[in-house]
PDB file of C-alpha atoms in Angstrom:
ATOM      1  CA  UNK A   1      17.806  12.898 -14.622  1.00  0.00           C
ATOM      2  CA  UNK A   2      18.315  13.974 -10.880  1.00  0.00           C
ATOM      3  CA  UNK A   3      18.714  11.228  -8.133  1.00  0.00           C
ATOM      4  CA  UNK A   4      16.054  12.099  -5.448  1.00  0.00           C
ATOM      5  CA  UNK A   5      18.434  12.899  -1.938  1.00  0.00           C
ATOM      6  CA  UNK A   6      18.310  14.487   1.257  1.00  0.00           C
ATOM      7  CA  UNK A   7      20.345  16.915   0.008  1.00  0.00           C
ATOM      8  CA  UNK A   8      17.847  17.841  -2.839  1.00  0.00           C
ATOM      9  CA  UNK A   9      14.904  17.626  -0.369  1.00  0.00           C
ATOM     10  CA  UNK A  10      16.004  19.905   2.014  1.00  0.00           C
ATOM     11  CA  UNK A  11      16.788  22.500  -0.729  1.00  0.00           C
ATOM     12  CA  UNK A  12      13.685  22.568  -2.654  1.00  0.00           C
ATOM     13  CA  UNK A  13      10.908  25.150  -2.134  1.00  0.00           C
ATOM     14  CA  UNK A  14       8.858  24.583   0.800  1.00  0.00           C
ATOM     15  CA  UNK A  15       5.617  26.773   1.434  1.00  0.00           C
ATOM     16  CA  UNK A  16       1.640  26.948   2.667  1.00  0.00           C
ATOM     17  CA  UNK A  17      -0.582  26.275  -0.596  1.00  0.00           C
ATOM     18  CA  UNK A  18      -3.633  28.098  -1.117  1.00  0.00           C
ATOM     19  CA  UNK A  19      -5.206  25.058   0.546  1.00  0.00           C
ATOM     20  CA  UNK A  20      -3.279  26.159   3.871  1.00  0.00           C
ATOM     21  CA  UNK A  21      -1.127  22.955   4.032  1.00  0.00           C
ATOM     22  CA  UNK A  22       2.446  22.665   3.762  1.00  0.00           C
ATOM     23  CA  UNK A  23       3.707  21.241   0.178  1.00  0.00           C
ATOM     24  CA  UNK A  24       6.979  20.474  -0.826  1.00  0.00           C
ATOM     25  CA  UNK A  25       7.965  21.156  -4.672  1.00  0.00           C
ATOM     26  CA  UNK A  26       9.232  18.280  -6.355  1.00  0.00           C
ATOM     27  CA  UNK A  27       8.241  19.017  -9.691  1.00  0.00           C
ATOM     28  CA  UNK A  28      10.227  18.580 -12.706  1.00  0.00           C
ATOM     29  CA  UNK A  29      13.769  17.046 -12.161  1.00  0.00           C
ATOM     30  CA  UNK A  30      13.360  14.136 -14.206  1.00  0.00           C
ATOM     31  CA  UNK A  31      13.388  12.166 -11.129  1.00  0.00           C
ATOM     32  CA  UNK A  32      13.260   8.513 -11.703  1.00  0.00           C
ATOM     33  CA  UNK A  33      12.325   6.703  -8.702  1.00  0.00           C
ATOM     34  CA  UNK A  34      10.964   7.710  -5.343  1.00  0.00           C
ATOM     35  CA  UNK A  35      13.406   7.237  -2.371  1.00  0.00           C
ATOM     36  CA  UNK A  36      14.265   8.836   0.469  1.00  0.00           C
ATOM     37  CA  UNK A  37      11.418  10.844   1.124  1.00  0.00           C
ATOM     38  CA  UNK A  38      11.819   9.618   5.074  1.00  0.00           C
ATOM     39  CA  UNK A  39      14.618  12.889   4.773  1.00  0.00           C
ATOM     40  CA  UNK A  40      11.235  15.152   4.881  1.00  0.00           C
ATOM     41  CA  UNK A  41      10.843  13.828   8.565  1.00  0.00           C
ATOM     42  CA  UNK A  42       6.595  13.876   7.713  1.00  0.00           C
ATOM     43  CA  UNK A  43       6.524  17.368   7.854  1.00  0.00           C
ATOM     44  CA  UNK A  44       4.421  17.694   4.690  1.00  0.00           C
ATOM     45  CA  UNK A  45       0.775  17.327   4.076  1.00  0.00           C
ATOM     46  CA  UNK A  46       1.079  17.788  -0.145  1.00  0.00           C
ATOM     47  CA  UNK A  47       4.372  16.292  -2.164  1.00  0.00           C
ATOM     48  CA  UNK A  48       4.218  17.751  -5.399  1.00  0.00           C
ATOM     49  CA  UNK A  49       5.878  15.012  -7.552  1.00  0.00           C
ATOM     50  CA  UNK A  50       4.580  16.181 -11.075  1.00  0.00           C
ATOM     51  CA  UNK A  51       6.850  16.668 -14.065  1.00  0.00           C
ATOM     52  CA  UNK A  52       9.707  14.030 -13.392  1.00  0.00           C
ATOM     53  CA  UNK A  53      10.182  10.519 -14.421  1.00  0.00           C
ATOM     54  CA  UNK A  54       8.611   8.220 -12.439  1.00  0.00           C
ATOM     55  CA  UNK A  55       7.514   4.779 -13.735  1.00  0.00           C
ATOM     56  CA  UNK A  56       6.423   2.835 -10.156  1.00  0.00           C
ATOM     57  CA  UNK A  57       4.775   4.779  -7.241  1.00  0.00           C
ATOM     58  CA  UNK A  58       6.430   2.777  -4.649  1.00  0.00           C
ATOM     59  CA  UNK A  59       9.068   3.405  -1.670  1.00  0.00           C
ATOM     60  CA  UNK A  60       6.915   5.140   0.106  1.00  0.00           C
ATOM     61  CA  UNK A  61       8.312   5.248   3.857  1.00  0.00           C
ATOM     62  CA  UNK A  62       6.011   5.584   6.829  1.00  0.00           C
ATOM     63  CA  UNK A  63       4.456   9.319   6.485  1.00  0.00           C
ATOM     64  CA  UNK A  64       1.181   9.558   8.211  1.00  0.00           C
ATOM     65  CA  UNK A  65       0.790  13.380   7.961  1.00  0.00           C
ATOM     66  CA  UNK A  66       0.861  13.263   4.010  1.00  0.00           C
ATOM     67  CA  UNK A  67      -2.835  13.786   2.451  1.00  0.00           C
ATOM     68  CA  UNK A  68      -2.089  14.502  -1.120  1.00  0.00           C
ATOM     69  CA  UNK A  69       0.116  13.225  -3.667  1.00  0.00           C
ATOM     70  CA  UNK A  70       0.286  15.660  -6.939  1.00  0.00           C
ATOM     71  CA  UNK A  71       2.138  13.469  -9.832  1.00  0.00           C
ATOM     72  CA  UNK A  72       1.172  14.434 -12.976  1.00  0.00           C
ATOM     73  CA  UNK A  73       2.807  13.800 -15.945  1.00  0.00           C
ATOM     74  CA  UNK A  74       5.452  11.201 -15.290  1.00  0.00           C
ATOM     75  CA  UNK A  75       5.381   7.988 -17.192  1.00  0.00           C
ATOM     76  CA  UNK A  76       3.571   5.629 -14.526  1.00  0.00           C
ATOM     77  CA  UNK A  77       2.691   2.229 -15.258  1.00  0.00           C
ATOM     78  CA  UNK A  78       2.532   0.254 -11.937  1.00  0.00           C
ATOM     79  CA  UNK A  79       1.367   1.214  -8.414  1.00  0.00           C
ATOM     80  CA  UNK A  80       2.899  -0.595  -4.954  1.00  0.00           C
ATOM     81  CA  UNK A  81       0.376  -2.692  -3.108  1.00  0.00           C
ATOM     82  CA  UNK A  82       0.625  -1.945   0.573  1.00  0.00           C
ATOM     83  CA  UNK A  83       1.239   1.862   0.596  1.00  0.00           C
ATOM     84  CA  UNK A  84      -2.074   2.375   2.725  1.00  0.00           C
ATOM     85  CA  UNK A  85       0.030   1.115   5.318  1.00  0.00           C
ATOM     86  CA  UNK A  86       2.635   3.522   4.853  1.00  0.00           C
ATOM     87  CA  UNK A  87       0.415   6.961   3.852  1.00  0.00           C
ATOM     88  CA  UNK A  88      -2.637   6.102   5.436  1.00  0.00           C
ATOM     89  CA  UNK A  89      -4.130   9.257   5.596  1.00  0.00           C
ATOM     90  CA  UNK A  90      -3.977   9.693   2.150  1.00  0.00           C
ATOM     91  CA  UNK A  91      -7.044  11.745   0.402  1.00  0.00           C
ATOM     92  CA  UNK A  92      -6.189  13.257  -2.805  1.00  0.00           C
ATOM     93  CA  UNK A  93      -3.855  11.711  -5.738  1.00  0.00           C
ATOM     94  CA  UNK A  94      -3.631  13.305  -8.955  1.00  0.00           C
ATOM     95  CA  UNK A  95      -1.752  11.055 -11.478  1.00  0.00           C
ATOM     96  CA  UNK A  96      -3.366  13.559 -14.989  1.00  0.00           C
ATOM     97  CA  UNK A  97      -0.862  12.054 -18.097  1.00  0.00           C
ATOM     98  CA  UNK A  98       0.503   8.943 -16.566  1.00  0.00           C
ATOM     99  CA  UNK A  99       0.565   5.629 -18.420  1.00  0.00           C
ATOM    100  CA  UNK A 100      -1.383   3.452 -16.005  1.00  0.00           C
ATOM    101  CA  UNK A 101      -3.463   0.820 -18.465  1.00  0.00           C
ATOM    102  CA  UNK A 102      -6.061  -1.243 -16.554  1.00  0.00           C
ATOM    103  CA  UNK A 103      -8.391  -1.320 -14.342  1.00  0.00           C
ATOM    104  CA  UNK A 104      -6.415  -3.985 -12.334  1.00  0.00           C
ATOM    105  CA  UNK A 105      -3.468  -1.680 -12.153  1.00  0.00           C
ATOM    106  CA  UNK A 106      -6.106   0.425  -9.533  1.00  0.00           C
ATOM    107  CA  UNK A 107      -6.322  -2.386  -7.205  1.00  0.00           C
ATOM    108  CA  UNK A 108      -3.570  -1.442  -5.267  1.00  0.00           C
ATOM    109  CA  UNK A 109      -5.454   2.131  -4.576  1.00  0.00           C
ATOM    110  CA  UNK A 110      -8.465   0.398  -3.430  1.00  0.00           C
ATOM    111  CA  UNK A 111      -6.615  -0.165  -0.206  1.00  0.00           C
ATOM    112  CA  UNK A 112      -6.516   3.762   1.079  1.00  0.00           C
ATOM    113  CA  UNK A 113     -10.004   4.439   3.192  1.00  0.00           C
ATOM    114  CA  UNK A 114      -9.689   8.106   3.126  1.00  0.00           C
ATOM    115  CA  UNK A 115      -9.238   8.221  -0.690  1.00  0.00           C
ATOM    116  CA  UNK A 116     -11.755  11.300  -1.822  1.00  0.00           C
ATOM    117  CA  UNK A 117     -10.308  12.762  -5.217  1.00  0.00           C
ATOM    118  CA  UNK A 118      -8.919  10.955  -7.441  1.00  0.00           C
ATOM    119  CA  UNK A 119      -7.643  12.101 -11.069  1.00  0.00           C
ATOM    120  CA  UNK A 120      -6.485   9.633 -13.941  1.00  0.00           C
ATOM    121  CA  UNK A 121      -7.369  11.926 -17.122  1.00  0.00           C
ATOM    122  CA  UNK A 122      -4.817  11.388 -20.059  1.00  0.00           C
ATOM    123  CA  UNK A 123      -3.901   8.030 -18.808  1.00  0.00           C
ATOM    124  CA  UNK A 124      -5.183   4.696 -21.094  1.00  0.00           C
ATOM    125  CA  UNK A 125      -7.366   3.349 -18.291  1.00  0.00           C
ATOM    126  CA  UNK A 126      -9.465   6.371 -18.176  1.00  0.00           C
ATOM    127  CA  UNK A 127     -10.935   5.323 -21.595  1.00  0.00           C
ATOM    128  CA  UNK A 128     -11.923   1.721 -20.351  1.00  0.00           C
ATOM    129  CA  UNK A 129     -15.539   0.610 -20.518  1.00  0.00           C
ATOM    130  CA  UNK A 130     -17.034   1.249 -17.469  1.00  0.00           C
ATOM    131  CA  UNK A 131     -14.279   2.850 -15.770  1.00  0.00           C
ATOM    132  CA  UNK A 132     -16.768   5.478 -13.977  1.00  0.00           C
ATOM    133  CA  UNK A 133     -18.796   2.381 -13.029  1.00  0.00           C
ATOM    134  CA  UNK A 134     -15.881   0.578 -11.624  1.00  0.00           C
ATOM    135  CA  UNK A 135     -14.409   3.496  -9.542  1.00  0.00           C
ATOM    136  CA  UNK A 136     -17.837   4.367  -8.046  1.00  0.00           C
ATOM    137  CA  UNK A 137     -18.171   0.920  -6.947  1.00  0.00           C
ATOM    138  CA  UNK A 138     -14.473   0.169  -5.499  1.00  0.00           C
ATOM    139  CA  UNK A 139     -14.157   3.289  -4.025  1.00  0.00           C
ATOM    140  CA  UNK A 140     -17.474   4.043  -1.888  1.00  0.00           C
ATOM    141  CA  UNK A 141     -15.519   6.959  -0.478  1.00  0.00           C
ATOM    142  CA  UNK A 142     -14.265   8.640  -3.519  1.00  0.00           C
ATOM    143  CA  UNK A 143     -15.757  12.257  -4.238  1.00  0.00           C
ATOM    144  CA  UNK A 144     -14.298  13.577  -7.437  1.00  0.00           C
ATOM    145  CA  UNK A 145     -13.037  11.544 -10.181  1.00  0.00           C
ATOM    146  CA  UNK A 146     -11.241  13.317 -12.781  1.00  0.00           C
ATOM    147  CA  UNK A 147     -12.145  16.337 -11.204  1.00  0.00           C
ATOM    148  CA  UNK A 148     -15.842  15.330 -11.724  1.00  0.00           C
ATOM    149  CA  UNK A 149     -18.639  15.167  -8.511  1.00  0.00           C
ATOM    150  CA  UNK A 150     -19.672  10.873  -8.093  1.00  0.00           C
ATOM    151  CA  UNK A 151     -23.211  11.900  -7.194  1.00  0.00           C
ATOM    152  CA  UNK A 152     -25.399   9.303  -5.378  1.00  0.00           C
ATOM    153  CA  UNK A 153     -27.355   8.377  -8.421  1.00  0.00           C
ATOM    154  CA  UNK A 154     -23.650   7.441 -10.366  1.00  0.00           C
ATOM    155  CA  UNK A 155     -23.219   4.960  -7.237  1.00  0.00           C
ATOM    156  CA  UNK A 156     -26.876   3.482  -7.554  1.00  0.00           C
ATOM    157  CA  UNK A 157     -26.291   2.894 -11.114  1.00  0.00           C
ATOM    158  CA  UNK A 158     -22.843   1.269 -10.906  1.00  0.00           C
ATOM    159  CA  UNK A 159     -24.155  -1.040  -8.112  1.00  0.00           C
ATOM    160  CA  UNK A 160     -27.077  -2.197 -10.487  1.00  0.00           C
ATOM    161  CA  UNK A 161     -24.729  -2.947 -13.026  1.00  0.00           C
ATOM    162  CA  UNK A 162     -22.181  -4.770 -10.831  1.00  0.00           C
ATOM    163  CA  UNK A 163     -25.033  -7.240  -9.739  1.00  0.00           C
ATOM    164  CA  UNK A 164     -25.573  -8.113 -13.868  1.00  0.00           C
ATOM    165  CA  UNK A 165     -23.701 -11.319 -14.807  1.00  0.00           C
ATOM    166  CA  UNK A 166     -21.630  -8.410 -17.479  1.00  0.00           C
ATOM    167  CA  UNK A 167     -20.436  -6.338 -13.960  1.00  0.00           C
ATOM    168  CA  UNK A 168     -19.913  -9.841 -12.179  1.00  0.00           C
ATOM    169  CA  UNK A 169     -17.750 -10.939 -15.195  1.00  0.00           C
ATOM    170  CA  UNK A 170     -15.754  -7.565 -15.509  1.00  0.00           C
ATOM    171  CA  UNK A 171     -15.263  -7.844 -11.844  1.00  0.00           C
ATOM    172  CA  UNK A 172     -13.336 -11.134 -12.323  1.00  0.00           C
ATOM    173  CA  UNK A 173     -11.343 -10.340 -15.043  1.00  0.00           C
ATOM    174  CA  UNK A 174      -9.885  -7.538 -13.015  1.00  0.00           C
ATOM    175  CA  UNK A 175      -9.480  -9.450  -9.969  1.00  0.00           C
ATOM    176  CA  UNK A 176      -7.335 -11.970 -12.387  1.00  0.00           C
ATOM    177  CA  UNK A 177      -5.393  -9.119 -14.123  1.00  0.00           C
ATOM    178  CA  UNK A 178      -4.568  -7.863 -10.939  1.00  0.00           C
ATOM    179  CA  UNK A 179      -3.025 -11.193  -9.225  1.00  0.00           C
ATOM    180  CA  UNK A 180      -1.301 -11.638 -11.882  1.00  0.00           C
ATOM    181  CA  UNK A 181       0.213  -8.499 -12.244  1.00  0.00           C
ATOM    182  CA  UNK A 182       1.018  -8.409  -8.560  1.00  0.00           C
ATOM    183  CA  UNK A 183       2.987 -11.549  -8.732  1.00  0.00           C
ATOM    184  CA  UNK A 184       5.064 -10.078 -12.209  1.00  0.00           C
ATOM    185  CA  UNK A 185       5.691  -7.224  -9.835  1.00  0.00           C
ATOM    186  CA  UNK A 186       6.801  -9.224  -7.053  1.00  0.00           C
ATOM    187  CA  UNK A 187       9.519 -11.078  -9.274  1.00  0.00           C
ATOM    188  CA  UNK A 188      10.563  -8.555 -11.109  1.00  0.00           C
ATOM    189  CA  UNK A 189      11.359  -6.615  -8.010  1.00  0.00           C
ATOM    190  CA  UNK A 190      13.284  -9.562  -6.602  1.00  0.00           C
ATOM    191  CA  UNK A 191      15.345  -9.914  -9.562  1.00  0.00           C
ATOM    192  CA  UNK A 192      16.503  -6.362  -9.653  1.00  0.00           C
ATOM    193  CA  UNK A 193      16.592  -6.021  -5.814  1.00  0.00           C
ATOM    194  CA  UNK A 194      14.314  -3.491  -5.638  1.00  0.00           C
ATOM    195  CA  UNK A 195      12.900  -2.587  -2.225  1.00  0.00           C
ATOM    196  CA  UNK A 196      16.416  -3.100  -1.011  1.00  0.00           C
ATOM    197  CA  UNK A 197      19.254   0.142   0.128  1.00  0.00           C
ATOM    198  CA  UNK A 198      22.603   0.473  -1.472  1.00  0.00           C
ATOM    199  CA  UNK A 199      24.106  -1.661   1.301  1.00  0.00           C
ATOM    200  CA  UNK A 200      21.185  -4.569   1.049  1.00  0.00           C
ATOM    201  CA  UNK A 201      18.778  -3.049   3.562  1.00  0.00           C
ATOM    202  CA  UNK A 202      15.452  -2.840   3.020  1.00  0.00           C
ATOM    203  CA  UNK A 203      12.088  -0.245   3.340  1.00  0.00           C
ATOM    204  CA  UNK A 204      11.306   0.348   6.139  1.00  0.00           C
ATOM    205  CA  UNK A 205       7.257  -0.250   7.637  1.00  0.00           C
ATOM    206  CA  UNK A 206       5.623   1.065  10.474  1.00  0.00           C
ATOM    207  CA  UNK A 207       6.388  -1.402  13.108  1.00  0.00           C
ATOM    208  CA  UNK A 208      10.297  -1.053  12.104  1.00  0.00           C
ATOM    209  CA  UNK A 209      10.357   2.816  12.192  1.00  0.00           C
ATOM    210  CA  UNK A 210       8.623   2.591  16.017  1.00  0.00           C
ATOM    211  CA  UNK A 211      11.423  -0.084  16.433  1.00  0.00           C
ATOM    212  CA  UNK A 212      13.559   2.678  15.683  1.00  0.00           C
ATOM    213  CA  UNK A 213      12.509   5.118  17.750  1.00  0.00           C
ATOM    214  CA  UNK A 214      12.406   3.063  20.577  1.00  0.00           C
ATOM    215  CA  UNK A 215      16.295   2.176  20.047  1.00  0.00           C
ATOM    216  CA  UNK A 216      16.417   5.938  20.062  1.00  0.00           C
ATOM    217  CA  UNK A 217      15.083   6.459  23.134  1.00  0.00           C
ATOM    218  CA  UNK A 218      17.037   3.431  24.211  1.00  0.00           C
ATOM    219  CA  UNK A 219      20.411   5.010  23.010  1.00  0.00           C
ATOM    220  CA  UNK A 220      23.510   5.776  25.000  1.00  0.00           C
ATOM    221  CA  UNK A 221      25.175   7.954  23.431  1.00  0.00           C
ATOM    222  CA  UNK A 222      25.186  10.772  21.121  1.00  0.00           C
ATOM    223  CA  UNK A 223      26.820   8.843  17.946  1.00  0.00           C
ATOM    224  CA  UNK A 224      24.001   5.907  18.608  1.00  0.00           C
ATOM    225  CA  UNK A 225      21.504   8.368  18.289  1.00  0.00           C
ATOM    226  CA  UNK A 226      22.841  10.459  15.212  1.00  0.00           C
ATOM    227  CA  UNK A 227      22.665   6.670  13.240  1.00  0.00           C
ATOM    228  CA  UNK A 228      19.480   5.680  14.635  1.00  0.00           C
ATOM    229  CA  UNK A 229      17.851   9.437  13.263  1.00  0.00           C
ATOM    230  CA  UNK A 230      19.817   8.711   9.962  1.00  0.00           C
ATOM    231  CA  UNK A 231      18.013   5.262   9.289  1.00  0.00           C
ATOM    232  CA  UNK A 232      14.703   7.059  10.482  1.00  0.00           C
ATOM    233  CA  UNK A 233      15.050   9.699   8.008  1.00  0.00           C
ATOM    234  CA  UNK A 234      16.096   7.375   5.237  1.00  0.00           C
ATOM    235  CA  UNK A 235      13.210   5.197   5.153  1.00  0.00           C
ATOM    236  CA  UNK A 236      15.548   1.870   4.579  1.00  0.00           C
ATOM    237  CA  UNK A 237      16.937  -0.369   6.841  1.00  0.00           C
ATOM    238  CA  UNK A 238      20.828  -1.167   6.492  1.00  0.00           C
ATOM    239  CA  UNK A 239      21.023  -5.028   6.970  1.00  0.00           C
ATOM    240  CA  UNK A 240      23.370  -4.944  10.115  1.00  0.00           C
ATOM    241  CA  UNK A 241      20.245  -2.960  11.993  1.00  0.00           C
ATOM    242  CA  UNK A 242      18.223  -6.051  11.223  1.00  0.00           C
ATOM    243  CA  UNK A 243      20.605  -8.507  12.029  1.00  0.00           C
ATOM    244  CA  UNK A 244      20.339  -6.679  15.389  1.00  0.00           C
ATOM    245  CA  UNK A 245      16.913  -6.565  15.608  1.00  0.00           C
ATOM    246  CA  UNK A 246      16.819 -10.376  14.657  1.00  0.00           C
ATOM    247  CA  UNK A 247      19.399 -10.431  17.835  1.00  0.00           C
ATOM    248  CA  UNK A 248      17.411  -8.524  20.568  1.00  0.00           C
ATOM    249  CA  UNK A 249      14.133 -10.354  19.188  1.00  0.00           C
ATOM    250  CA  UNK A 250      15.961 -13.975  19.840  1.00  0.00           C
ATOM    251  CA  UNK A 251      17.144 -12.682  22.919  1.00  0.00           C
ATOM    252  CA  UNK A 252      13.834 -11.578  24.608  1.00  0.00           C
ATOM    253  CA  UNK A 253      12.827 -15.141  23.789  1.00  0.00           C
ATOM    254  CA  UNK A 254      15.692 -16.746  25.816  1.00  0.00           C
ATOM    255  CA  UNK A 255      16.578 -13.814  28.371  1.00  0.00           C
ATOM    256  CA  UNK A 256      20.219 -14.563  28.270  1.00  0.00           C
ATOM    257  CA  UNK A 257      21.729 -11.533  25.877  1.00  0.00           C
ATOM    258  CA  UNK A 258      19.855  -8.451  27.359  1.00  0.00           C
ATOM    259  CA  UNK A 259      22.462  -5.901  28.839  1.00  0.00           C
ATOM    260  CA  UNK A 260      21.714  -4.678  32.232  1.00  0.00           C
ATOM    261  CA  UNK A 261      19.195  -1.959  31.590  1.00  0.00           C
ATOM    262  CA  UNK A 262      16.987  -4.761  29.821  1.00  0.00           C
ATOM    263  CA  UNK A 263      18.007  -3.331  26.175  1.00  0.00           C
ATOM    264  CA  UNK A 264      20.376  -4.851  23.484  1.00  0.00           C
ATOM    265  CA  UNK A 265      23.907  -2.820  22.520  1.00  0.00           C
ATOM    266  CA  UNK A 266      23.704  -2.194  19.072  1.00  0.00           C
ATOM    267  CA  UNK A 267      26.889  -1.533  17.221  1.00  0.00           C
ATOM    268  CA  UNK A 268      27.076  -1.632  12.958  1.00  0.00           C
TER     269      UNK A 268
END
């Protein structure tokens, strides 16, 4: 297995696909987790994660550029709610020979808007009852699924059979799966500390990376700025940044610790 880092980022191939975006080649290190994909400084429209050894799609920093994520053939069982927030322009994810199981375990996708083409062949969900139905219906804006057309009268048809008291019932017994796999999700990651950096920090979202570049702008002087661009390009927040942000916050309550130009020192 190979530790995803900056360092292994910024040397992997980096060209213009036949669909004339830029992709970055991620494919087959055996990676194990997603991290510090902030390093790529959303400069990518396709991340070609395929062939490694994922088991969570998850710490995802802020990269509003990225449109497709390729990751076939990893070992993924779980997906992270809230990464609409954090890809939002997200329109194609492949995820062919995964090991996602339920319909529930799609929820989390339902969030992306721009979500056109989706693939889940040779993963266990795929051969659910009513899985076309369901994906026609939750995702109004999807395309191709499984590299197949949803045509208007697939749409029609899974509507009438999500007004039946059988489509009603499915509906709620994904709806249940699905809390309740969020909230096993939410304590296993607390247990293990995941969502957290080596030194206790945690992912950044898109209000702290603005933060950031505001304390960039804010900066003065050239060693400020160097640590600033290395938490931006990191994706994770080291735990003395939010102490100061926690500081400055406090202090534009009570007006009494601002520094003469109106912005908090920040030293860590």
């Amino acid at each position: 297995m190979v530790k995803l880092t900056p360092e292994l980022i910024n040397q992997s191939m980096q060209y213009i696909n036949p669909c004339r975006e830029r992709e970055l080649d991620l494919r087959g290190y055996k990676i194990p987790q997603i991290e510090n994909l902030g390093a790529t400084l959303d400069q990518f429209d396709t991340i070609d994660l395929s062939d490694n050894d994922l088991r969570k799609l998850d710490n995802l920093p802020h990269l509003p550029r990225l449109k497709c994520l390729l990751l076939n053939n990893n070992r993924i069982l779980r997906i992270s709610e809230g990464l609409e927030e954090v890809v939002p322009n997200l329109t194609s994810i492949i995820l062919t020979g995964n090991n996602l199981q339920e319909l529930s375990d799609l929820e989390p996708l339902t969030g992306f808007t721009k979500l056109e083409t989706i693939c889940l062949l040779i993963n266990p969900v795929s051969t659910k009852p009513n899985y076309r139905e369901y994906m026609a219906f939750k995702f109004p804006q999807l395309r191709l699924l499984d590299f197949r057309k949803i045509k208007q009268k697939d749409r029609q048809a899974a509507q009438e059979f999500f007004r039946t008291k059988q489509g009603k019932d499915m509906l709620k017994e994904v709806s249940r799966k699905s809390k309740l796999s969020a909230a096993a999700a939410l304590a296993a990651d607390a247990n293990s500390g995941k969502g957290r950096g080596p030194d206790g920090g945690r992912l950044a979202n898109p209000e702290d990376m603005q933060r950031i570049r505001e304390a960039i702008k804010r900066a003065s002087s050239l060693a400020e700025v160097e640590r600033l661009s290395q938490i931006l390009q990191s994706g994770q927040l080291p735990e003395k940044f939010q102490h100061e942000q926690e500081a400055e916050s406090a202090s534009g309550q009570n007006g009494s610790t601002h520094n003469g130009s109106g912005a908090v020192a920040m030293e860590y």
